[in-house]
Amino acid sequence: MKGDHLGEFEELTLLTIAVLFDDAYGVAIQKELKERCNRAVTISTVHAVMYRLKNKGYVDSRYGDITPERGGRRKLLFRVTKEGERALARSKEMRNSLWNAIPKPAFGQ
């Protein structure tokens, strides 16, 4: 698939969706990225990345229940797909391989 690799922010967003599991929607993802990664991003940036991940097949979405605190609007919830899990595993494997290949003197040890 063309463009099937994960950019850094895509990877962080996909990991955050996995962390939030069944409550991954725009604002929750935005807050989690701020708390865990110290990344202050706009909600439109989060939405753009979520839709890019959806187009790659790494997440799917569904509407949650209507809630009074949202004025009767439903949350659009995201969940990592099997293909998204595989993409995260590939990314982790690649990063670990590179980290493991760094010679000890490279960091002055």
GROMACS .gro file of C-alpha atoms in nm:
model
  109
    1MET     CA    1   0.000   0.000   0.000
    2LYS     CA    2   0.138   0.343  -0.090
    3GLY     CA    3   0.214   0.551   0.215
    4ASP     CA    4   0.158   0.269   0.459
    5HIS     CA    5   0.439   0.373   0.694
    6LEU     CA    6   0.365   0.574   1.006
    7GLY     CA    7   0.492   0.926   1.056
    8GLU     CA    8   0.587   1.019   1.412
    9PHE     CA    9   0.263   1.200   1.494
   10GLU     CA   10   0.058   0.928   1.326
   11GLU     CA   11   0.232   0.670   1.543
   12LEU     CA   12   0.171   0.872   1.861
   13THR     CA   13  -0.193   0.920   1.767
   14LEU     CA   14  -0.241   0.552   1.685
   15LEU     CA   15  -0.078   0.450   2.014
   16THR     CA   16  -0.302   0.697   2.197
   17ILE     CA   17  -0.611   0.551   2.031
   18ALA     CA   18  -0.496   0.209   2.152
   19VAL     CA   19  -0.441   0.342   2.505
   20LEU     CA   20  -0.789   0.497   2.516
   21PHE     CA   21  -0.930   0.176   2.366
   22ASP     CA   22  -1.309   0.218   2.374
   23ASP     CA   23  -1.314   0.591   2.451
   24ALA     CA   24  -1.089   0.724   2.173
   25TYR     CA   25  -1.252   1.034   2.026
   26GLY     CA   26  -1.104   1.365   1.918
   27VAL     CA   27  -1.096   1.560   2.244
   28ALA     CA   28  -0.987   1.260   2.453
   29ILE     CA   29  -0.703   1.189   2.209
   30GLN     CA   30  -0.601   1.556   2.216
   31LYS     CA   31  -0.592   1.556   2.599
   32GLU     CA   32  -0.402   1.227   2.618
   33LEU     CA   33  -0.139   1.351   2.372
   34LYS     CA   34  -0.091   1.662   2.586
   35GLU     CA   35  -0.065   1.466   2.912
   36ARG     CA   36   0.151   1.175   2.796
   37CYS     CA   37   0.359   1.330   2.518
   38ASN     CA   38   0.352   1.699   2.609
   39ARG     CA   39   0.217   1.768   2.260
   40ALA     CA   40  -0.031   2.054   2.244
   41VAL     CA   41  -0.218   2.009   1.917
   42THR     CA   42  -0.539   2.153   1.781
   43ILE     CA   43  -0.847   1.937   1.751
   44SER     CA   44  -0.840   1.986   1.374
   45THR     CA   45  -0.488   1.840   1.365
   46VAL     CA   46  -0.607   1.538   1.564
   47HIS     CA   47  -0.904   1.490   1.330
   48ALA     CA   48  -0.685   1.517   1.020
   49VAL     CA   49  -0.451   1.247   1.150
   50MET     CA   50  -0.738   1.021   1.257
   51TYR     CA   51  -0.891   1.038   0.911
   52ARG     CA   52  -0.550   0.976   0.751
   53LEU     CA   53  -0.513   0.667   0.973
   54LYS     CA   54  -0.863   0.559   0.876
   55ASN     CA   55  -0.782   0.596   0.505
   56LYS     CA   56  -0.475   0.375   0.558
   57GLY     CA   57  -0.696   0.114   0.724
   58TYR     CA   58  -0.526   0.149   1.064
   59VAL     CA   59  -0.838   0.259   1.254
   60ASP     CA   60  -1.209   0.226   1.213
   61SER     CA   61  -1.480   0.443   1.363
   62ARG     CA   62  -1.830   0.426   1.496
   63TYR     CA   63  -2.068   0.664   1.667
   64GLY     CA   64  -2.117   0.634   2.042
   65ASP     CA   65  -2.438   0.696   2.230
   66ILE     CA   66  -2.605   1.034   2.252
   67THR     CA   67  -2.495   1.215   2.567
   68PRO     CA   68  -2.658   1.513   2.740
   69GLU     CA   69  -2.320   1.674   2.816
   70ARG     CA   70  -2.256   1.699   2.441
   71GLY     CA   71  -2.593   1.859   2.371
   72GLY     CA   72  -2.735   1.537   2.229
   73ARG     CA   73  -2.446   1.485   1.988
   74ARG     CA   74  -2.274   1.150   1.960
   75LYS     CA   75  -1.897   1.101   1.985
   76LEU     CA   76  -1.716   0.959   1.686
   77LEU     CA   77  -1.511   0.683   1.846
   78PHE     CA   78  -1.200   0.529   1.690
   79ARG     CA   79  -1.041   0.189   1.746
   80VAL     CA   80  -0.718   0.039   1.615
   81THR     CA   81  -0.769  -0.230   1.350
   82LYS     CA   82  -0.561  -0.546   1.302
   83GLU     CA   83  -0.375  -0.366   1.023
   84GLY     CA   84  -0.309  -0.078   1.264
   85GLU     CA   85  -0.170  -0.324   1.518
   86ARG     CA   86   0.062  -0.463   1.249
   87ALA     CA   87   0.174  -0.112   1.152
   88LEU     CA   88   0.256  -0.032   1.516
   89ALA     CA   89   0.445  -0.361   1.552
   90ARG     CA   90   0.648  -0.286   1.236
   91SER     CA   91   0.727   0.062   1.363
   92LYS     CA   92   0.833  -0.069   1.704
   93GLU     CA   93   1.047  -0.341   1.547
   94MET     CA   94   1.218  -0.091   1.318
   95ARG     CA   95   1.290   0.151   1.602
   96ASN     CA   96   1.417  -0.125   1.832
   97SER     CA   97   1.639  -0.259   1.555
   98LEU     CA   98   1.793   0.084   1.506
   99TRP     CA   99   1.837   0.141   1.880
  100ASN     CA  100   1.999  -0.201   1.917
  101ALA     CA  101   2.236  -0.131   1.627
  102ILE     CA  102   2.384   0.184   1.783
  103PRO     CA  103   2.740   0.113   1.896
  104LYS     CA  104   2.798   0.191   2.262
  105PRO     CA  105   3.067   0.456   2.185
  106ALA     CA  106   2.812   0.653   1.979
  107PHE     CA  107   2.664   0.796   2.298
  108GLY     CA  108   2.996   0.834   2.478
  109GLN     CA  109   2.949   0.530   2.700
   0.00000   0.00000   0.00000
